[in-house]
Amino acid sequence: MTTLTPGAAQVELAIGGMTCASCAARIEKKLNRMDGVEATVNYATEKARVTFDADISVAELIATVEATGYSAREPVRAPAGGPPDTGDGGADDGQDELRPLRQRLLTAVALAVPVIAMAMVPALQIEYWQWLSLTLAAPVVTYAAWPFHRAAWTNARHGAATMDTLVSVGTTAAFLWSLWALFFGTAGTPGMTHPFEFTIARSDGAGNIYLEAAAGVTAFILAGRYFEARSKRKAGAALRALMELGAKEVTVLRGDREVVLPTSELRVGDRFLVRPGEKIATDGTVVEGSSAVDASMLTGESVPVEVTVGGSVTGATLNAGGRLVVEATLVGSDTQLARMARLVEDAQNGKAAAQRLADKISAVFVPVVIGLALATLGFWLGSGAGLTAAFTAAVAVLIIACPCALGLATPTALMVGTGRGAQLGILIKGPEVLETTRKVDTIVLDKTGTVTTGRMTLLAVHTAEDTDEAEVLRLAGALEHASEHPIARAVAAGAAARVGTLPTPEDFANLPGLGVQGIVDGHAVLVGRAKLLAEWAIDLPAPLRRAGAEAQAAGRTAIAVAWDGRARALLEVADAVKETSADAVVQLRALGLTPILLTGDNEAVARAVAAEVGIDEVIAEVMPQDKVDVIERLQGEGRSVAMVGDGVNDAAALARADLGLAMGTGTDAAIEAADLTLVRGDLRAAADAIRLARRTLGTIRSNLFWAFAYNVAALPLAAAGLLNPMIAGAAMAFSSVFVVGNSLRLRGFRSAGR
């Protein structure tokens, strides 16, 4: 629990028992009715964030949730200095929670398949087949479908109707009528079959059973719920991925001794050692040594940061150069990494869960069907048709409304759409994502790793007169190959790619903050800043000076090369723009989206990259923790914002955006916080992802329409008492076949970038 002001506090409750977005809305409404309480309930993360007055206890809040028909608990907090509780109980607990649902699904599938087969294939209708069907269907309708019945009862107590209500009422009506027909009608007679007659005639229903509808609907919808639940269990994975970025152990200096401790035992003021290639354990100040620090995992920017005594470093970044001694200034929950984890959690909690379309339709459809069934019963009783005929017609109305195709509408389209997406390098997390893709009008693109490659690359070589480019690359590459600096590695890799095997330096010295020097093939070689050459009284010729100025204006790093007392060349190193990024921006504009480039880099670099790919609007020099503020500002302007990123620094912004797209080549934290993952690392996949998601949503909508349309068309026959089992079966089967066929059309989706 967090205290906000002297008169208010905030608590985050883990909510259990929600089955749809309307459940979250109901809990939120109940909590907000309490005096002095403001609550936000998120169905996706199964959490309620509640701000309340000091005179209200957490126990009262939990009691209110429980009185609404759901469970609530306050998440267990981690020990001081440890990672925050993500509220999901960890991956193992998530699997434990899925186990009962998986068991119900397996039971339903194993028992429903033979029931459906016997009902649909006359050759399988052996003597007493109907009693075998009852034996197999009973556990499905009772045990496997119990979550639907429980949710329907909870909804009924609060005067609400959802998909659960429709499933429960339909399957229960079909099962109870089948019981009556078997025990009190003629359906239990040995040798009974369902003849394939499509005649419209009044029947007393005594020979009709609908066990396949009850068992089949339960199995189909349980399958959809299971895969949805698996996706929801990952809600806390972004936080775990963030916390796992940090170093697990740290070498602390105790006098003259080096003591290895868990990072959780590190305290403010402790001095710790960071060797080359190690992660920095926590935020601190350098007190000894100098190095280049690779902060790309947190900031997303590929250019390394040079640090010396007095400089600040951030926990979880990588020491890419020399030995450092750092004094800890922030530890545990106060570090930048922990603050970013909280930003991701806040963004996930604040993101509104999309109301499931099936629940919206069910909220109207269920009361109408129940009302029609009661009206049918009353009409036939009033007309003197008799109790059996009246009850037959009323139950027929409920049975024909049973949502066979509705159970297939979303899962089949999502399965085909996500399967096709996976083939194209696009991963869609769940059905809630699709609704958002239709609304977005602005797409914010992180620069590094999204529009650009995310790694330093040798882009250009400018040589002085009478200097061979291959010789420059051979000598400079050989010297830089001996350095651990990220820029040096870029030069060495570029040189090796162009000239092949590099010679080995006979002598080598690293000059922190300046560059490197050494002897290569008998030449005294200098590679680094112009300042390094000036210390050796070597001036850059005018053409090389101009090239250096132009490189810096474009945001590139200029590296001077000299040997034997003369400046020979200038190398340009930068984060290269991906070849496909400009084409991707064109495709995004064609989808009606306005692209914006967002980066922590300086304005000159950002403008140069934006001009190269065709982006007009640029937001530069943004700190990692401020990216969320940028997204919120754009949303405050009335825009629906999609965000594409790849770094840890993008995770909170991806979660806060209306639609988050993570490059699969990026960090786990970004991928888990996003709604869509682009496995290919190609920005054109973002346009493909939005097009595919929109088409999948359109398919689901048409599926839902026809799923209801076929059943609704038969409702008048049921109300008139003219329904026979073949017409009911045909309506249900045809709607299901149509839904599956319509969904399979998504397999023909093609990428615009191929």
Short mmCIF file of N, CA and C in Angstrom, two decimals, residues 65-165:
data_model
loop_
_atom_site.label_atom_id
_atom_site.label_comp_id
_atom_site.label_asym_id
_atom_site.label_seq_id
_atom_site.Cartn_x
_atom_site.Cartn_y
_atom_site.Cartn_z
N VAL A 65 -15.38 -6.01 -3.30
CA VAL A 65 -15.13 -6.81 -4.50
C VAL A 65 -15.75 -8.20 -4.34
N GLU A 66 -15.57 -8.80 -3.17
CA GLU A 66 -16.10 -10.14 -2.93
C GLU A 66 -17.63 -10.14 -2.95
N ALA A 67 -18.23 -9.05 -2.45
CA ALA A 67 -19.70 -8.95 -2.48
C ALA A 67 -20.22 -8.84 -3.91
N THR A 68 -19.36 -8.40 -4.82
CA THR A 68 -19.75 -8.29 -6.22
C THR A 68 -19.66 -9.65 -6.92
N GLY A 69 -19.06 -10.63 -6.25
CA GLY A 69 -18.98 -11.97 -6.81
C GLY A 69 -17.60 -12.38 -7.29
N TYR A 70 -16.56 -11.61 -6.90
CA TYR A 70 -15.20 -11.90 -7.34
C TYR A 70 -14.27 -11.96 -6.14
N SER A 71 -13.04 -12.42 -6.35
CA SER A 71 -12.08 -12.47 -5.25
C SER A 71 -11.09 -11.33 -5.39
N ALA A 72 -10.47 -10.94 -4.28
CA ALA A 72 -9.48 -9.86 -4.29
C ALA A 72 -8.46 -10.12 -3.19
N ARG A 73 -7.23 -9.72 -3.45
CA ARG A 73 -6.18 -9.81 -2.45
C ARG A 73 -5.16 -8.73 -2.73
N GLU A 74 -4.43 -8.36 -1.70
CA GLU A 74 -3.36 -7.39 -1.87
C GLU A 74 -2.10 -8.16 -2.24
N PRO A 75 -1.44 -7.83 -3.38
CA PRO A 75 -0.24 -8.59 -3.80
C PRO A 75 0.83 -8.58 -2.73
N VAL A 76 1.54 -9.70 -2.62
CA VAL A 76 2.64 -9.81 -1.66
C VAL A 76 3.81 -8.98 -2.16
N ARG A 77 4.35 -8.14 -1.31
CA ARG A 77 5.46 -7.27 -1.70
C ARG A 77 6.80 -7.99 -1.55
N ALA A 78 7.71 -7.66 -2.44
CA ALA A 78 9.06 -8.24 -2.39
C ALA A 78 9.85 -7.61 -1.26
N PRO A 79 10.89 -8.26 -0.76
CA PRO A 79 11.73 -7.67 0.28
C PRO A 79 12.43 -6.43 -0.22
N ALA A 80 12.89 -5.60 0.71
CA ALA A 80 13.57 -4.36 0.35
C ALA A 80 14.75 -4.64 -0.54
N GLY A 81 14.86 -3.81 -1.57
CA GLY A 81 15.97 -3.97 -2.50
C GLY A 81 15.70 -4.95 -3.61
N GLY A 82 14.65 -5.77 -3.50
CA GLY A 82 14.33 -6.75 -4.53
C GLY A 82 13.40 -6.18 -5.56
N PRO A 83 13.14 -6.93 -6.61
CA PRO A 83 12.26 -6.45 -7.66
C PRO A 83 10.82 -6.38 -7.17
N PRO A 84 10.02 -5.48 -7.71
CA PRO A 84 8.64 -5.37 -7.28
C PRO A 84 7.83 -6.57 -7.69
N ASP A 85 6.79 -6.83 -6.91
CA ASP A 85 5.88 -7.92 -7.25
C ASP A 85 5.09 -7.54 -8.47
N THR A 86 5.06 -8.40 -9.49
CA THR A 86 4.36 -8.10 -10.73
C THR A 86 2.89 -8.44 -10.65
N GLY A 87 2.49 -9.04 -9.57
CA GLY A 87 1.07 -9.31 -9.42
C GLY A 87 0.58 -10.55 -10.12
N ASP A 88 1.45 -11.25 -10.85
CA ASP A 88 1.00 -12.43 -11.57
C ASP A 88 1.48 -13.72 -10.93
N GLY A 89 2.18 -13.56 -9.82
CA GLY A 89 2.62 -14.72 -9.11
C GLY A 89 3.75 -15.47 -9.74
N GLY A 90 4.32 -14.92 -10.79
CA GLY A 90 5.40 -15.60 -11.47
C GLY A 90 4.88 -16.57 -12.49
N ALA A 91 5.79 -17.03 -13.30
CA ALA A 91 5.41 -17.91 -14.40
C ALA A 91 4.85 -19.22 -13.90
N ASP A 92 5.42 -19.79 -12.85
CA ASP A 92 4.96 -21.08 -12.37
C ASP A 92 3.55 -20.99 -11.84
N ASP A 93 3.27 -19.92 -11.05
CA ASP A 93 1.92 -19.77 -10.53
C ASP A 93 0.93 -19.60 -11.67
N GLY A 94 1.35 -18.88 -12.73
CA GLY A 94 0.47 -18.69 -13.87
C GLY A 94 0.10 -20.02 -14.50
N GLN A 95 1.09 -20.93 -14.60
CA GLN A 95 0.79 -22.25 -15.15
C GLN A 95 -0.16 -23.01 -14.23
N ASP A 96 0.00 -22.85 -12.90
CA ASP A 96 -0.89 -23.52 -11.97
C ASP A 96 -2.33 -23.04 -12.15
N GLU A 97 -2.49 -21.73 -12.39
CA GLU A 97 -3.83 -21.19 -12.58
C GLU A 97 -4.45 -21.68 -13.89
N LEU A 98 -3.63 -21.95 -14.88
CA LEU A 98 -4.14 -22.43 -16.15
C LEU A 98 -4.51 -23.91 -16.11
N ARG A 99 -3.94 -24.65 -15.15
CA ARG A 99 -4.13 -26.10 -15.15
C ARG A 99 -5.60 -26.52 -15.07
N PRO A 100 -6.44 -25.94 -14.17
CA PRO A 100 -7.85 -26.35 -14.14
C PRO A 100 -8.56 -26.09 -15.47
N LEU A 101 -8.27 -24.94 -16.10
CA LEU A 101 -8.91 -24.63 -17.38
C LEU A 101 -8.46 -25.61 -18.45
N ARG A 102 -7.18 -25.96 -18.44
CA ARG A 102 -6.67 -26.91 -19.42
C ARG A 102 -7.30 -28.29 -19.22
N GLN A 103 -7.47 -28.68 -17.96
CA GLN A 103 -8.10 -29.97 -17.68
C GLN A 103 -9.55 -30.00 -18.16
N ARG A 104 -10.28 -28.91 -17.93
CA ARG A 104 -11.67 -28.84 -18.41
C ARG A 104 -11.72 -28.90 -19.94
N LEU A 105 -10.76 -28.20 -20.60
CA LEU A 105 -10.74 -28.20 -22.06
C LEU A 105 -10.47 -29.61 -22.60
N LEU A 106 -9.46 -30.28 -22.05
CA LEU A 106 -9.14 -31.63 -22.53
C LEU A 106 -10.30 -32.59 -22.31
N THR A 107 -10.96 -32.47 -21.17
CA THR A 107 -12.14 -33.31 -20.90
C THR A 107 -13.23 -33.04 -21.91
N ALA A 108 -13.51 -31.76 -22.17
CA ALA A 108 -14.58 -31.39 -23.09
C ALA A 108 -14.30 -31.91 -24.50
N VAL A 109 -13.06 -31.74 -24.98
CA VAL A 109 -12.72 -32.17 -26.34
C VAL A 109 -12.81 -33.68 -26.47
N ALA A 110 -12.25 -34.40 -25.49
CA ALA A 110 -12.24 -35.86 -25.56
C ALA A 110 -13.64 -36.45 -25.57
N LEU A 111 -14.56 -35.84 -24.82
CA LEU A 111 -15.91 -36.39 -24.72
C LEU A 111 -16.86 -35.82 -25.77
N ALA A 112 -16.64 -34.58 -26.21
CA ALA A 112 -17.58 -33.95 -27.15
C ALA A 112 -17.42 -34.49 -28.56
N VAL A 113 -16.19 -34.83 -28.96
CA VAL A 113 -15.96 -35.29 -30.34
C VAL A 113 -16.82 -36.50 -30.69
N PRO A 114 -16.84 -37.58 -29.88
CA PRO A 114 -17.72 -38.71 -30.24
C PRO A 114 -19.21 -38.35 -30.19
N VAL A 115 -19.60 -37.44 -29.29
CA VAL A 115 -21.01 -37.04 -29.23
C VAL A 115 -21.42 -36.34 -30.52
N ILE A 116 -20.59 -35.44 -31.00
CA ILE A 116 -20.89 -34.71 -32.24
C ILE A 116 -20.88 -35.68 -33.43
N ALA A 117 -19.91 -36.60 -33.43
CA ALA A 117 -19.81 -37.56 -34.53
C ALA A 117 -21.06 -38.43 -34.62
N MET A 118 -21.54 -38.93 -33.49
CA MET A 118 -22.73 -39.78 -33.51
C MET A 118 -23.96 -39.01 -33.96
N ALA A 119 -24.06 -37.74 -33.59
CA ALA A 119 -25.23 -36.95 -33.96
C ALA A 119 -25.23 -36.60 -35.45
N MET A 120 -24.05 -36.43 -36.04
CA MET A 120 -23.96 -35.96 -37.42
C MET A 120 -23.80 -37.09 -38.45
N VAL A 121 -23.34 -38.27 -38.04
CA VAL A 121 -23.10 -39.38 -38.97
C VAL A 121 -24.10 -40.50 -38.66
N PRO A 122 -25.12 -40.69 -39.51
CA PRO A 122 -26.15 -41.72 -39.23
C PRO A 122 -25.57 -43.11 -39.04
N ALA A 123 -24.47 -43.41 -39.75
CA ALA A 123 -23.89 -44.75 -39.63
C ALA A 123 -23.40 -45.05 -38.22
N LEU A 124 -23.13 -44.02 -37.45
CA LEU A 124 -22.64 -44.22 -36.08
C LEU A 124 -23.77 -44.30 -35.06
N GLN A 125 -25.00 -44.12 -35.52
CA GLN A 125 -26.14 -44.13 -34.59
C GLN A 125 -26.59 -45.57 -34.33
N ILE A 126 -25.74 -46.25 -33.55
CA ILE A 126 -26.02 -47.64 -33.19
C ILE A 126 -27.17 -47.67 -32.18
N GLU A 127 -27.64 -48.86 -31.87
CA GLU A 127 -28.71 -48.99 -30.87
C GLU A 127 -28.21 -48.44 -29.53
N TYR A 128 -29.05 -47.63 -28.89
CA TYR A 128 -28.73 -46.97 -27.61
C TYR A 128 -27.64 -45.90 -27.76
N TRP A 129 -27.38 -45.43 -28.99
CA TRP A 129 -26.37 -44.38 -29.17
C TRP A 129 -26.72 -43.13 -28.37
N GLN A 130 -28.05 -42.88 -28.25
CA GLN A 130 -28.46 -41.67 -27.55
C GLN A 130 -28.09 -41.71 -26.07
N TRP A 131 -28.12 -42.91 -25.48
CA TRP A 131 -27.74 -43.04 -24.07
C TRP A 131 -26.22 -42.93 -23.89
N LEU A 132 -25.47 -43.43 -24.87
CA LEU A 132 -24.02 -43.25 -24.85
C LEU A 132 -23.67 -41.76 -24.97
N SER A 133 -24.41 -41.06 -25.82
CA SER A 133 -24.19 -39.62 -25.97
C SER A 133 -24.46 -38.90 -24.65
N LEU A 134 -25.52 -39.31 -23.94
CA LEU A 134 -25.83 -38.69 -22.66
C LEU A 134 -24.71 -38.92 -21.65
N THR A 135 -24.18 -40.15 -21.64
CA THR A 135 -23.11 -40.49 -20.71
C THR A 135 -21.87 -39.63 -20.96
N LEU A 136 -21.56 -39.42 -22.24
CA LEU A 136 -20.37 -38.64 -22.58
C LEU A 136 -20.61 -37.14 -22.41
N ALA A 137 -21.80 -36.66 -22.71
CA ALA A 137 -22.07 -35.22 -22.68
C ALA A 137 -22.26 -34.68 -21.27
N ALA A 138 -22.74 -35.53 -20.35
CA ALA A 138 -23.04 -35.05 -18.99
C ALA A 138 -21.83 -34.41 -18.31
N PRO A 139 -20.63 -35.04 -18.32
CA PRO A 139 -19.48 -34.37 -17.68
C PRO A 139 -19.09 -33.07 -18.38
N VAL A 140 -19.31 -32.99 -19.69
CA VAL A 140 -18.96 -31.77 -20.42
C VAL A 140 -19.85 -30.62 -19.97
N VAL A 141 -21.16 -30.86 -19.90
CA VAL A 141 -22.11 -29.79 -19.58
C VAL A 141 -22.05 -29.41 -18.10
N THR A 142 -21.64 -30.33 -17.25
CA THR A 142 -21.58 -30.02 -15.82
C THR A 142 -20.18 -29.59 -15.39
N TYR A 143 -19.21 -30.51 -15.49
CA TYR A 143 -17.85 -30.20 -15.01
C TYR A 143 -17.13 -29.20 -15.92
N ALA A 144 -17.04 -29.51 -17.22
CA ALA A 144 -16.26 -28.66 -18.12
C ALA A 144 -16.87 -27.27 -18.27
N ALA A 145 -18.20 -27.20 -18.30
CA ALA A 145 -18.87 -25.91 -18.51
C ALA A 145 -19.15 -25.15 -17.22
N TRP A 146 -18.66 -25.67 -16.09
CA TRP A 146 -18.96 -25.03 -14.81
C TRP A 146 -18.55 -23.55 -14.75
N PRO A 147 -17.39 -23.14 -15.29
CA PRO A 147 -17.06 -21.71 -15.24
C PRO A 147 -18.10 -20.82 -15.89
N PHE A 148 -18.74 -21.31 -16.96
CA PHE A 148 -19.77 -20.52 -17.63
C PHE A 148 -21.02 -20.41 -16.76
N HIS A 149 -21.40 -21.53 -16.14
CA HIS A 149 -22.59 -21.51 -15.28
C HIS A 149 -22.37 -20.60 -14.07
N ARG A 150 -21.17 -20.68 -13.48
CA ARG A 150 -20.87 -19.84 -12.32
C ARG A 150 -20.89 -18.36 -12.70
N ALA A 151 -20.28 -18.03 -13.85
CA ALA A 151 -20.26 -16.64 -14.30
C ALA A 151 -21.67 -16.16 -14.64
N ALA A 152 -22.47 -17.03 -15.25
CA ALA A 152 -23.84 -16.64 -15.60
C ALA A 152 -24.65 -16.34 -14.34
N TRP A 153 -24.44 -17.13 -13.28
CA TRP A 153 -25.15 -16.89 -12.02
C TRP A 153 -24.71 -15.56 -11.41
N THR A 154 -23.39 -15.29 -11.44
CA THR A 154 -22.88 -14.01 -10.93
C THR A 154 -23.47 -12.85 -11.71
N ASN A 155 -23.52 -12.98 -13.04
CA ASN A 155 -24.10 -11.93 -13.88
C ASN A 155 -25.58 -11.73 -13.57
N ALA A 156 -26.29 -12.83 -13.40
CA ALA A 156 -27.73 -12.75 -13.14
C ALA A 156 -28.01 -12.03 -11.83
N ARG A 157 -27.17 -12.27 -10.82
CA ARG A 157 -27.36 -11.60 -9.53
C ARG A 157 -27.24 -10.09 -9.65
N HIS A 158 -26.51 -9.62 -10.68
CA HIS A 158 -26.31 -8.19 -10.86
C HIS A 158 -27.06 -7.65 -12.07
N GLY A 159 -28.02 -8.46 -12.55
CA GLY A 159 -28.87 -7.99 -13.64
C GLY A 159 -28.14 -7.79 -14.95
N ALA A 160 -27.07 -8.57 -15.20
CA ALA A 160 -26.29 -8.41 -16.42
C ALA A 160 -26.30 -9.71 -17.22
N ALA A 161 -26.01 -9.59 -18.51
CA ALA A 161 -25.93 -10.75 -19.38
C ALA A 161 -24.72 -10.61 -20.29
N THR A 162 -23.90 -11.67 -20.38
CA THR A 162 -22.72 -11.65 -21.23
C THR A 162 -22.69 -12.93 -22.05
N MET A 163 -21.59 -13.14 -22.73
CA MET A 163 -21.39 -14.37 -23.49
C MET A 163 -21.54 -15.59 -22.60
N ASP A 164 -21.07 -15.49 -21.35
CA ASP A 164 -21.20 -16.61 -20.41
C ASP A 164 -22.67 -16.96 -20.19
N THR A 165 -23.51 -15.94 -20.08
CA THR A 165 -24.94 -16.17 -19.88
C THR A 165 -25.52 -16.92 -21.07
#
